[in-house]
mmCIF file of C-alpha atoms in Angstrom:
data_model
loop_
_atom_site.group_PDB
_atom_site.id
_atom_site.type_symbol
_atom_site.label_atom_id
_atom_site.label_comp_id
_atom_site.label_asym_id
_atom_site.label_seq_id
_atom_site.Cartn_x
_atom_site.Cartn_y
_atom_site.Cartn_z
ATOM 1 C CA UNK A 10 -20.773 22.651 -54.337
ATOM 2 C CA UNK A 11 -17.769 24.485 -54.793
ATOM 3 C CA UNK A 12 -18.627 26.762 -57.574
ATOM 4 C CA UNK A 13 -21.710 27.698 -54.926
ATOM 5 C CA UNK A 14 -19.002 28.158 -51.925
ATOM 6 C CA UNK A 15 -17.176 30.488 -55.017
ATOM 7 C CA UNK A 16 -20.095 32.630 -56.174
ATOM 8 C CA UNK A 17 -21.166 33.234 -52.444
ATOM 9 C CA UNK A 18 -17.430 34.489 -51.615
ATOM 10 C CA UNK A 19 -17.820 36.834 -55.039
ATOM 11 C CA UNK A 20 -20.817 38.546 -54.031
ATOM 12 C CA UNK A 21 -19.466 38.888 -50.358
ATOM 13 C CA UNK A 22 -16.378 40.037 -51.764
ATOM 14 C CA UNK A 23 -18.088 42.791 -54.472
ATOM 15 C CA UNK A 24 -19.995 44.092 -51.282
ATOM 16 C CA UNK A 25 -16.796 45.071 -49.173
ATOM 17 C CA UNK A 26 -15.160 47.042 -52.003
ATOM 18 C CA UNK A 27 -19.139 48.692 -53.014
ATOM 19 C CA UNK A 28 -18.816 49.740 -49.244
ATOM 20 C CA UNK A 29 -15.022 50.929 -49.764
ATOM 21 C CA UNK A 30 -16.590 53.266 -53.093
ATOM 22 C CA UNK A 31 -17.635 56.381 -52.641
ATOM 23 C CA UNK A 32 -19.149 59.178 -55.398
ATOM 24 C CA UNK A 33 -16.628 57.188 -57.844
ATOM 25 C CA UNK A 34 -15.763 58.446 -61.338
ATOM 26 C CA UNK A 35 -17.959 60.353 -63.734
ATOM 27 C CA UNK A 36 -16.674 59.191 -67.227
ATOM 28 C CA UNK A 37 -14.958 55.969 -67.587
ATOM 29 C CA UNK A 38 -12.803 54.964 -70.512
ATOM 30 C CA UNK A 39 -11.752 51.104 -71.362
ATOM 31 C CA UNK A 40 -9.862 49.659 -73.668
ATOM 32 C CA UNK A 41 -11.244 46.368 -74.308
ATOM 33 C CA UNK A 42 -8.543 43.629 -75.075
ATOM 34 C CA UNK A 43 -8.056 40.218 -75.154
ATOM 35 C CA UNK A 44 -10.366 39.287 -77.266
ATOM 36 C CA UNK A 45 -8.815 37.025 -79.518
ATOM 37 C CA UNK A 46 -6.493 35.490 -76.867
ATOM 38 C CA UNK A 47 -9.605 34.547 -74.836
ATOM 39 C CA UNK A 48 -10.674 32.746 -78.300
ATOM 40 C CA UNK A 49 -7.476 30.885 -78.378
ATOM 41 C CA UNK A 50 -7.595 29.820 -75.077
ATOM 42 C CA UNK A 51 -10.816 28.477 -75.321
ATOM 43 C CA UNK A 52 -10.129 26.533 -79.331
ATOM 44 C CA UNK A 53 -12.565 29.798 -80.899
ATOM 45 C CA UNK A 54 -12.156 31.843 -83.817
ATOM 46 C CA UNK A 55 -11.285 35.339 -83.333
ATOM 47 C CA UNK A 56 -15.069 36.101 -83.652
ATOM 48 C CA UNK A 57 -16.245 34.246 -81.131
ATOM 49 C CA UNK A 58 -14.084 36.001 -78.766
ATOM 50 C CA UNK A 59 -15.436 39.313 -79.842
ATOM 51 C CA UNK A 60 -18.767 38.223 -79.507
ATOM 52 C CA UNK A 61 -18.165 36.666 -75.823
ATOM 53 C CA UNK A 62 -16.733 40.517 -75.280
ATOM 54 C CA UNK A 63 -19.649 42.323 -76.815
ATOM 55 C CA UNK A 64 -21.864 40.280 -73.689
ATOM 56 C CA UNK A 65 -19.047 41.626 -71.285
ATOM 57 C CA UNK A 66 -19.729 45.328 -72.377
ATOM 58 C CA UNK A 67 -23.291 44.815 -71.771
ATOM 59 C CA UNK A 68 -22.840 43.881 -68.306
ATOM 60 C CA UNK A 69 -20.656 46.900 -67.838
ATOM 61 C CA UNK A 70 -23.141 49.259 -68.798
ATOM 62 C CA UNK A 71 -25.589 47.577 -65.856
ATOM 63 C CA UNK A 72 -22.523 48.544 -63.269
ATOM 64 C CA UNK A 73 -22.252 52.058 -64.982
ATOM 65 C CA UNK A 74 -25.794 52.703 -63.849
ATOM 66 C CA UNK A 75 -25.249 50.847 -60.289
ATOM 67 C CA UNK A 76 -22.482 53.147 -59.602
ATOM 68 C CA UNK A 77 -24.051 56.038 -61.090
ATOM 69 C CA UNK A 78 -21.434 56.608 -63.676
ATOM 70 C CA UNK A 79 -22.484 59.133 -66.448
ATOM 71 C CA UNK A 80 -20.299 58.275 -68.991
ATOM 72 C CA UNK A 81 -18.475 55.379 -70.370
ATOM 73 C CA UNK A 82 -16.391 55.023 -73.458
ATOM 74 C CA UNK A 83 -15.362 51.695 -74.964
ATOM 75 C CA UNK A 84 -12.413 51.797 -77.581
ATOM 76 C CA UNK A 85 -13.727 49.287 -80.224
ATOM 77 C CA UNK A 86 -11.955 49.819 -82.817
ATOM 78 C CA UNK A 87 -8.528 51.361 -83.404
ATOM 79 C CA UNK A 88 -7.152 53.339 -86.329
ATOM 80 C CA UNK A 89 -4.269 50.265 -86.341
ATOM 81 C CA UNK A 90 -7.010 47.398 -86.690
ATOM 82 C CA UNK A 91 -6.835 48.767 -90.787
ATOM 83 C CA UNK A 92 -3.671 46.572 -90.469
ATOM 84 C CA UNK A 93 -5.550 43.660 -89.011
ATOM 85 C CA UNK A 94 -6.573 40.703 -92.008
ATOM 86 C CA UNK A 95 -9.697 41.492 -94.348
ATOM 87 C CA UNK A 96 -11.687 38.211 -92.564
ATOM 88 C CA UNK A 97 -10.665 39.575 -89.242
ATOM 89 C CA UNK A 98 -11.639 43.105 -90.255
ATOM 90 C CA UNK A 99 -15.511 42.136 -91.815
ATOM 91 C CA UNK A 100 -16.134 39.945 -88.435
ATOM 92 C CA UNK A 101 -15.369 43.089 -86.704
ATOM 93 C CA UNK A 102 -17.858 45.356 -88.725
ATOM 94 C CA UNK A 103 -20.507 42.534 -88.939
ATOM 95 C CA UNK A 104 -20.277 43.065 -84.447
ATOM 96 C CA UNK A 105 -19.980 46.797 -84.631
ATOM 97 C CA UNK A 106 -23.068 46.647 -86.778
ATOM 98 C CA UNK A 107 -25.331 44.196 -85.293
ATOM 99 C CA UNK A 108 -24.717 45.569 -81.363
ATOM 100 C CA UNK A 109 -25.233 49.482 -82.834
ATOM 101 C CA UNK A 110 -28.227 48.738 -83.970
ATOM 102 C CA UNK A 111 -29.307 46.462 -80.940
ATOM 103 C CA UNK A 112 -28.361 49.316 -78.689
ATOM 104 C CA UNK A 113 -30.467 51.786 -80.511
ATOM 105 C CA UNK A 114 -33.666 49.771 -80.572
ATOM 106 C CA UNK A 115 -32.718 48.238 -77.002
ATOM 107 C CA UNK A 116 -36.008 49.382 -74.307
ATOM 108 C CA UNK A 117 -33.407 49.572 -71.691
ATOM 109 C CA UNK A 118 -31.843 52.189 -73.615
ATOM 110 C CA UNK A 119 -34.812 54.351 -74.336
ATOM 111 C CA UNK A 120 -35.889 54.030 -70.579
ATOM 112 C CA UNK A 121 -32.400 54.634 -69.361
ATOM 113 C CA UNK A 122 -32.096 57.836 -71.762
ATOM 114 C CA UNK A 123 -28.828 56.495 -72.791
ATOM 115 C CA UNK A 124 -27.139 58.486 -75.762
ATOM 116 C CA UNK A 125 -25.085 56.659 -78.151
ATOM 117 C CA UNK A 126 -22.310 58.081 -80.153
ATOM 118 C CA UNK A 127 -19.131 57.488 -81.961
ATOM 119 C CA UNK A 128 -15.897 59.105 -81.941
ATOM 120 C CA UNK A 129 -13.046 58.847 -84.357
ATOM 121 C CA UNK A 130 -12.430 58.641 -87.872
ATOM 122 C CA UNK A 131 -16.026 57.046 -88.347
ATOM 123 C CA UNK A 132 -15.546 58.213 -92.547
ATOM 124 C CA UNK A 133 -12.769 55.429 -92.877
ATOM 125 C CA UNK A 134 -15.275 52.697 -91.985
ATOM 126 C CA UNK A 135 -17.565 50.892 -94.212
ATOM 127 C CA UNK A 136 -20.976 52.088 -95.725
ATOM 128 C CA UNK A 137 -22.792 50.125 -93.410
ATOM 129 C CA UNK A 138 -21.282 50.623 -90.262
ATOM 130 C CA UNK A 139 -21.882 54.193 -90.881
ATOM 131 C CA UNK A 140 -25.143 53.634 -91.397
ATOM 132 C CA UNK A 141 -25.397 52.098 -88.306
ATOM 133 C CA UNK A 142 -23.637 54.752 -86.237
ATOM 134 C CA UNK A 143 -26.369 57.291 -87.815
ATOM 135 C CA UNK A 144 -29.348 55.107 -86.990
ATOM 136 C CA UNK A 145 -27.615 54.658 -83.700
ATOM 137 C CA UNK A 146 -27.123 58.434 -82.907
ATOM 138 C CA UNK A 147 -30.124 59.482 -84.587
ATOM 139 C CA UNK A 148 -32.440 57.315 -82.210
ATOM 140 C CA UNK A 149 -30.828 58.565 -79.152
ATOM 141 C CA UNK A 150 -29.377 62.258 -79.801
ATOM 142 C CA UNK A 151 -32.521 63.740 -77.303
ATOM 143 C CA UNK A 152 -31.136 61.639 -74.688
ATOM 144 C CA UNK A 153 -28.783 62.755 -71.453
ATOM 145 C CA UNK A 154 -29.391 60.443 -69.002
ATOM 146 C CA UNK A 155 -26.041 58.866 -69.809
ATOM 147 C CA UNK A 156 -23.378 59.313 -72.328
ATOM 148 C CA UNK A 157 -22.035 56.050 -74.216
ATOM 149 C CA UNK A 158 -19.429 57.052 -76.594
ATOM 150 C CA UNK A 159 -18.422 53.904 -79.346
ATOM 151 C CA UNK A 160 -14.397 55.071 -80.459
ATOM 152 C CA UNK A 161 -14.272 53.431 -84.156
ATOM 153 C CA UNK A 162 -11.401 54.081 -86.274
ATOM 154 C CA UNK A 163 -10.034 55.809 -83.369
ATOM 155 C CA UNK A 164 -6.452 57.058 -83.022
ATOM 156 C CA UNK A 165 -5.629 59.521 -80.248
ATOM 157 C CA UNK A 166 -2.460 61.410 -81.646
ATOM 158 C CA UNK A 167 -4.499 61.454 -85.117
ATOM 159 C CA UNK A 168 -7.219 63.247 -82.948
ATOM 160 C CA UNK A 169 -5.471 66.174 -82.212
ATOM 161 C CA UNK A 170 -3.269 66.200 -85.358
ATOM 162 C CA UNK A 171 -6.808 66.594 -86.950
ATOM 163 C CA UNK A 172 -7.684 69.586 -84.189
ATOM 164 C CA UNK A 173 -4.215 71.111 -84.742
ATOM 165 C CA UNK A 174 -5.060 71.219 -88.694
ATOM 166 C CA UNK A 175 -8.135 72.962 -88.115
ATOM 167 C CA UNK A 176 -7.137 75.376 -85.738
ATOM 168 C CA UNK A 177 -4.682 76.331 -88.041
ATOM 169 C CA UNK A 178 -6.897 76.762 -90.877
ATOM 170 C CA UNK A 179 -9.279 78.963 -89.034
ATOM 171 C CA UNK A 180 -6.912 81.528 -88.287
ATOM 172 C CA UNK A 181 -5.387 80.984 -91.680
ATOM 173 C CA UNK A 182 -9.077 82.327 -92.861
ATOM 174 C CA UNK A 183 -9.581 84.796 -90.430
ATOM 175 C CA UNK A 184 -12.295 82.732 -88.225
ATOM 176 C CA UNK A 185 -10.310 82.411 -85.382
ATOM 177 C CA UNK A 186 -8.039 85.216 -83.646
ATOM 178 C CA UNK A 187 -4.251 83.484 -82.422
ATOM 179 C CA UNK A 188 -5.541 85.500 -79.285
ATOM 180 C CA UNK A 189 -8.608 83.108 -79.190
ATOM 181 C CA UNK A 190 -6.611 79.853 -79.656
ATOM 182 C CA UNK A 191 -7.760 78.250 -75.773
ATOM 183 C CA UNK A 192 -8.403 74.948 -74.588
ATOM 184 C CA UNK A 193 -12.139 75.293 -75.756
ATOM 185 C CA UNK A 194 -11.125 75.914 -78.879
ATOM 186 C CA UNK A 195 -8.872 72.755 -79.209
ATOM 187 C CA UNK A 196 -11.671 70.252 -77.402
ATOM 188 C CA UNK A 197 -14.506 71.557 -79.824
ATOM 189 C CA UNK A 198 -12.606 70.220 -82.723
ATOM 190 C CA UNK A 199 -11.238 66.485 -81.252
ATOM 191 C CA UNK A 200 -13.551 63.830 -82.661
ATOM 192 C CA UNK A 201 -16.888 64.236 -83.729
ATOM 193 C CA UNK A 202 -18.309 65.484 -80.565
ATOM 194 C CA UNK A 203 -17.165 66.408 -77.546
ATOM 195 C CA UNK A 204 -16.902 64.175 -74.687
ATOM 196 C CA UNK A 205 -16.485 64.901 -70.645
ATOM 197 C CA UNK A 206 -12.678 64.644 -69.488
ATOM 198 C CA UNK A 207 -11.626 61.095 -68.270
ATOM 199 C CA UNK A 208 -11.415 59.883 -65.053
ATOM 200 C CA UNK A 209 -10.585 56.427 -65.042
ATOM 201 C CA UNK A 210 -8.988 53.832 -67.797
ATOM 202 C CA UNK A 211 -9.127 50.853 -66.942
ATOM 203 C CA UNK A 212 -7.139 48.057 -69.435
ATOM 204 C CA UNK A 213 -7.854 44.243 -69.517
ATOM 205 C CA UNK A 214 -5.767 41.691 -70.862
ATOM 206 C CA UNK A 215 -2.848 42.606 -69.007
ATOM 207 C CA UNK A 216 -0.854 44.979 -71.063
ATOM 208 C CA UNK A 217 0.040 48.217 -69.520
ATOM 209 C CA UNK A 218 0.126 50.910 -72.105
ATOM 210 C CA UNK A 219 -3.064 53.269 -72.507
ATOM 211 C CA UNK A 220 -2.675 52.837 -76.423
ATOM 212 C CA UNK A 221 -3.114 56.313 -77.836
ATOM 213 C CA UNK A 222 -6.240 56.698 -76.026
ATOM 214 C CA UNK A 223 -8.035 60.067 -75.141
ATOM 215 C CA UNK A 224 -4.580 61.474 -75.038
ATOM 216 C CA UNK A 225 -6.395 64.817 -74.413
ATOM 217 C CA UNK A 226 -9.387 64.078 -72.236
ATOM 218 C CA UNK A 227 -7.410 61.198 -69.886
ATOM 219 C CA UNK A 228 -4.148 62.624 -69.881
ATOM 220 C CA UNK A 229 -5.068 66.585 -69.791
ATOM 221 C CA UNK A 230 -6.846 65.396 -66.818
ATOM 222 C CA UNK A 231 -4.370 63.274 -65.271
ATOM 223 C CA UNK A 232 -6.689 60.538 -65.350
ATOM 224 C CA UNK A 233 -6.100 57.137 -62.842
ATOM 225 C CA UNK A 234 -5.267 53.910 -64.686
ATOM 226 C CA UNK A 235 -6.228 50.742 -63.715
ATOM 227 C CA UNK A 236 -4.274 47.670 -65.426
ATOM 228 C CA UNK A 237 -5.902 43.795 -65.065
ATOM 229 C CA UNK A 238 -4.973 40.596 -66.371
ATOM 230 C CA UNK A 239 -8.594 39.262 -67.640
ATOM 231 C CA UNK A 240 -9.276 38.986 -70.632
ATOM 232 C CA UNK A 241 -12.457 41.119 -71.943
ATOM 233 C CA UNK A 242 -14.684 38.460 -72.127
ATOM 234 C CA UNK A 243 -13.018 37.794 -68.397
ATOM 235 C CA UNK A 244 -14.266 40.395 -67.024
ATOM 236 C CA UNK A 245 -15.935 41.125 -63.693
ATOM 237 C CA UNK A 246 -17.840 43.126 -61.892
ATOM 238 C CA UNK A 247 -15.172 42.749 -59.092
ATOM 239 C CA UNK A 248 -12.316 43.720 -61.365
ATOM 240 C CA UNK A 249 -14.568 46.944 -62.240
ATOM 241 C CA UNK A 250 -15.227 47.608 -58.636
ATOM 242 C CA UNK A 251 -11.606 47.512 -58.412
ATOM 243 C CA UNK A 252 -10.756 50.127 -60.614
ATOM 244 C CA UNK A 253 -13.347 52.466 -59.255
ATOM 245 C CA UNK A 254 -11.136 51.847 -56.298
ATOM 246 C CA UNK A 255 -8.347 52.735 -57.897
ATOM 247 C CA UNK A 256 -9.457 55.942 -59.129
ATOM 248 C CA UNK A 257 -10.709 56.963 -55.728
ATOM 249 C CA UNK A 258 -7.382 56.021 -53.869
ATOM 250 C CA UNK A 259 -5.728 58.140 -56.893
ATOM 251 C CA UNK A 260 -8.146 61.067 -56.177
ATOM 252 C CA UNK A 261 -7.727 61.472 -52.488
ATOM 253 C CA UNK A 262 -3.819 61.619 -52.741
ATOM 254 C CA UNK A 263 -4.393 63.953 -55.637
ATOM 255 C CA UNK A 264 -6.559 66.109 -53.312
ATOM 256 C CA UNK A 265 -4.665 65.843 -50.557
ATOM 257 C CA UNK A 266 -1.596 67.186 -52.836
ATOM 258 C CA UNK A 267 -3.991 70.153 -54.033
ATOM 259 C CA UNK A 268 -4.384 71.131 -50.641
ATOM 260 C CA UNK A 269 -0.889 70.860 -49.512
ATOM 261 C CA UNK A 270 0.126 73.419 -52.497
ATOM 262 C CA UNK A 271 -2.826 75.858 -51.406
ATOM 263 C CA UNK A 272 -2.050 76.339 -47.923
ATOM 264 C CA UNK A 273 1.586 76.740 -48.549
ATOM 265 C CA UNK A 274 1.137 79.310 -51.487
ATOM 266 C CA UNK A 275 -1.501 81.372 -48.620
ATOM 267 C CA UNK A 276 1.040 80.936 -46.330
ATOM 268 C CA UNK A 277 3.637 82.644 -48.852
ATOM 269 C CA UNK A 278 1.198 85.613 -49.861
ATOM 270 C CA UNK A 279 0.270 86.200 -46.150
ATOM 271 C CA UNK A 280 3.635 86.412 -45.504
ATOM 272 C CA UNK A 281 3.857 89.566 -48.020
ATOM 273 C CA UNK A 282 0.334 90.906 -47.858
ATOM 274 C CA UNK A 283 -2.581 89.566 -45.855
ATOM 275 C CA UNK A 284 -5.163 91.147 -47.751
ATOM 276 C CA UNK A 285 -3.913 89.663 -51.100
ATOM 277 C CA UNK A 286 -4.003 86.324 -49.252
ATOM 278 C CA UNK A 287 -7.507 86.267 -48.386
ATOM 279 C CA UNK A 288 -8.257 86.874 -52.089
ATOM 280 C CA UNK A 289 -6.309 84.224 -53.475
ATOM 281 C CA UNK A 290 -7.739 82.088 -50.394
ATOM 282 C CA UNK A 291 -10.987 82.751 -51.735
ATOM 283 C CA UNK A 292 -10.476 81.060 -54.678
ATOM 284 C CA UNK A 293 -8.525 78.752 -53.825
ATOM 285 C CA UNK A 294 -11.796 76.813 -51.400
ATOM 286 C CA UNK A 295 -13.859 77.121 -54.617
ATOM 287 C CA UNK A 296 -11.307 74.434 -56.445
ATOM 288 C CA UNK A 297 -10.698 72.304 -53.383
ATOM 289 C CA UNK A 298 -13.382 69.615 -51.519
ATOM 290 C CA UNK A 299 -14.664 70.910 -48.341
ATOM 291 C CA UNK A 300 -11.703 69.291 -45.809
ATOM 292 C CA UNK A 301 -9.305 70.864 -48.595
ATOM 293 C CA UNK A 302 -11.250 74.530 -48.310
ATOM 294 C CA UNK A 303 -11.538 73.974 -44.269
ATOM 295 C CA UNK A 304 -7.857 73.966 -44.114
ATOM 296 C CA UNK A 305 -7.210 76.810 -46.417
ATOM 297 C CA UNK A 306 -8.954 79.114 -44.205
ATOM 298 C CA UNK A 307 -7.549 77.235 -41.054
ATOM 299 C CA UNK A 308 -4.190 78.681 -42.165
ATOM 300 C CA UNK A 309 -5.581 81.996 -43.521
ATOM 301 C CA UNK A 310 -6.961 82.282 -39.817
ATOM 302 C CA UNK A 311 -3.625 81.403 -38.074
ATOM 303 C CA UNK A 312 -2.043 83.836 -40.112
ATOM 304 C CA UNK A 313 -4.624 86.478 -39.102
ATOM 305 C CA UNK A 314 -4.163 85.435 -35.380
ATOM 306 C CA UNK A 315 -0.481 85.789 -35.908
ATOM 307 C CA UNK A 316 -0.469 89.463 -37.554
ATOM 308 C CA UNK A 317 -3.073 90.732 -34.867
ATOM 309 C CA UNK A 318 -0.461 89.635 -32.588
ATOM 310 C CA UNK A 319 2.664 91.229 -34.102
ATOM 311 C CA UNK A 320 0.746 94.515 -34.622
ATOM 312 C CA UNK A 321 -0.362 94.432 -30.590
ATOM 313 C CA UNK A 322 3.031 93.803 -30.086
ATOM 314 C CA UNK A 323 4.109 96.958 -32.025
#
C-alpha cells in the first residue's frame, strides 16, 4: 500500500515540474557517478553497480526524447580510470563493449535515428572496445535524429592541450594563417568530432565538481550545473526533470541580464548618436528572445521620442 500511495505522489509530482519546463536544453552532459558506492551499499561488486547504471542511462535516453532533447553526452570513462585496478578496469571494458554494441543493433535506435559516437582518447583503450566504438559509429553515422556522444578515455584539459598542439603545428607548416586562428578553428580539432555546446551538466552522487568535463563546450558556454545526491543507478526521472529546471531558471536570469546590458549600451550610443544606436539596436534583437528584442526597441523608441522633443524645443 504504501509504495502505491509513493509511486502515485511520483508521477503527480514529475507532472508539476513537466508543466514548470518549457523548450528545455538542447545538449545535455552527465557525469555518471556513484557507481561503485551504490554497489557497496547494496553488498555488490563494483560491476554490478555499473551494470545497475548502464539500465539508468537507458532510461535517460527515453526522457531525452520526451523532452525533446537533441543531444546527450554521458562521461563513461575518464582519462584517470587508467589509475583504477586491472579487474576494475576489464569489468569496465567488458560494459562499454557489450552496451556499444547493444546500442548499435538496438530497433529503437534505428527508428529513433539516434547517432552514436565517442569522444576522447578512444586510441588508449583496448582492441576491442575500439572495435566496438567503430561498429557502433559505423551503424549509425547516417543518422541525425539525435546525437549520443559516449566520452571514453576522456580528459577535458587533455582535450584542448591536444587542439592547442595542433593548432600550433598547422601554422608551424603553413596550413593555417595566425590570422585564421578563431574559435572554429580550435572546436574542429577537440575530440574526435565535434559536438553542440553544453547546456546543462547535471552530476549524481553528490560531489560538486564538473571533473574536467567539456571544459570548452560547457564552460565556453557558461553552461547551468545541476548537483544531486543519487547515486547513478539512483536516478530518476524527477531528479532529471529537476535539472532541466535548473537550466531554465539559469537561462531566464541569464536573459534577463543580456537584456539589461543591451538597453543600457542603446541608451549610451543614443546618447552620442541616434543613428549609430539604431544600428547597434538592430543587432542587438537578433541575439536576444523576443521580450529581450521588445525592450530594446522600447528604449530605442523613448530615445527617439525624447530627441524629437529636444529638437522641437530648439
Amino acid at each position: 500500500m504504501l509504495g502505491w500511495v509513493r509511486r502515485g505522489f511520483q508521477r503527480a509530482y514529475e507532472r508539476v515540474l513537466r508543466r514548470e519546463i518549457g523548450d528545455g536544453p538542447t545538449h545535455v552532459a552527465i557525469i555518471q557517478d556513484g557507481n561503485r558506492r551504490y554497489a557497496r551499499k547494496h553488498g555488490d561488486d563494483a560491476s554490478d553497480g555499473h551494470r545497475a547504471g548502464a539500465e539508468t542511462t537507458e532510461q535517460v535516453l527515453e526522457w531525452c526524447e520526451e523532452l525533446g532533447i537533441e543531444e546527450l553526452t554521458l562521461y563513461t570513462f575518464s582519462t584517470e580510470n587508467f589509475d583504477r585496478p586491472p579487474e576494475q578496469q576489464e569489468a569496465l571494458f567488458d560494459l562499454i563493449e557489450q552496451k556499444l554494441y547493444d546500442f548499435a543493433d538496438a530497433d529503437r535506435v534505428h527508428e529513433r535515428e539516434v547517432s552514436v559516437r565517442a569522444i576522447g582518447e578512444v586510441h588508449m583503450l583496448p582492441d576491442r572496445v575500439r572495435e566496438a566504438v567503430e561498429y557502433a559509429e559505423s551503424r549509425t553515422a547516417a543518422y541525425d535524429g539525435f546525437t549520443l556522444n559516449i566520452a571514453l578515455a576522456y580528459g577535458g584539459r587533455a582535450e584542448l592541450l591536444s587542439a592547442a598542439r595542433d593548432v600550433c603545428r598547422a601554422v608551424e607548416s603553413g596550413t593555417l594563417d595566425p590570422s585564421d586562428v578563431d574559435v572554429e578553428a580550435v572546436d574542429e580539432r577537440l575530440s574526435r568530432k565535434p559536438v553542440r555546446d553544453v547546456d546543462l551538466i547535471i552530476r549524481t552522487g553528490g560531489d560538486e565538481r564538473t571533473s574536467n568535463f567539456l571544459p570548452w563546450h560547457a564552460n565556453g558556454n557558461e553552461a547551468a550545473v545541476y548537483f544531486c545526491a543519487p547515486f547513478w543507478p539512483e536516478f530518476s526521472k524527477i531528479d532529471f526533470l529537476r535539472g532541466i529546471r535548473t537550466y531554465e531558471s539559469r537561462e531566464k536570469s541569464w536573459q534577463r541580464t543580456r537584456t539589461e546590458r543591451a538597453v543600457a549600451l542603446v541608451r549610451a550610443v543614443a546618447e552620442v548618436e541616434l543613428a549609430d544606436a539604431r544600428a547597434v539596436s538592430g543587432r542587438l534583437r537578433g541575439q536576444l528572445p523576443s521580450s529581450g528584442a521588445d525592450e530594446v526597441s522600447a528604449e530605442l523608441e523613448r530615445r527617439t521620442q525624447e530627441s524629437r522633443t529636444e529638437q522641437s524645443a530648439d
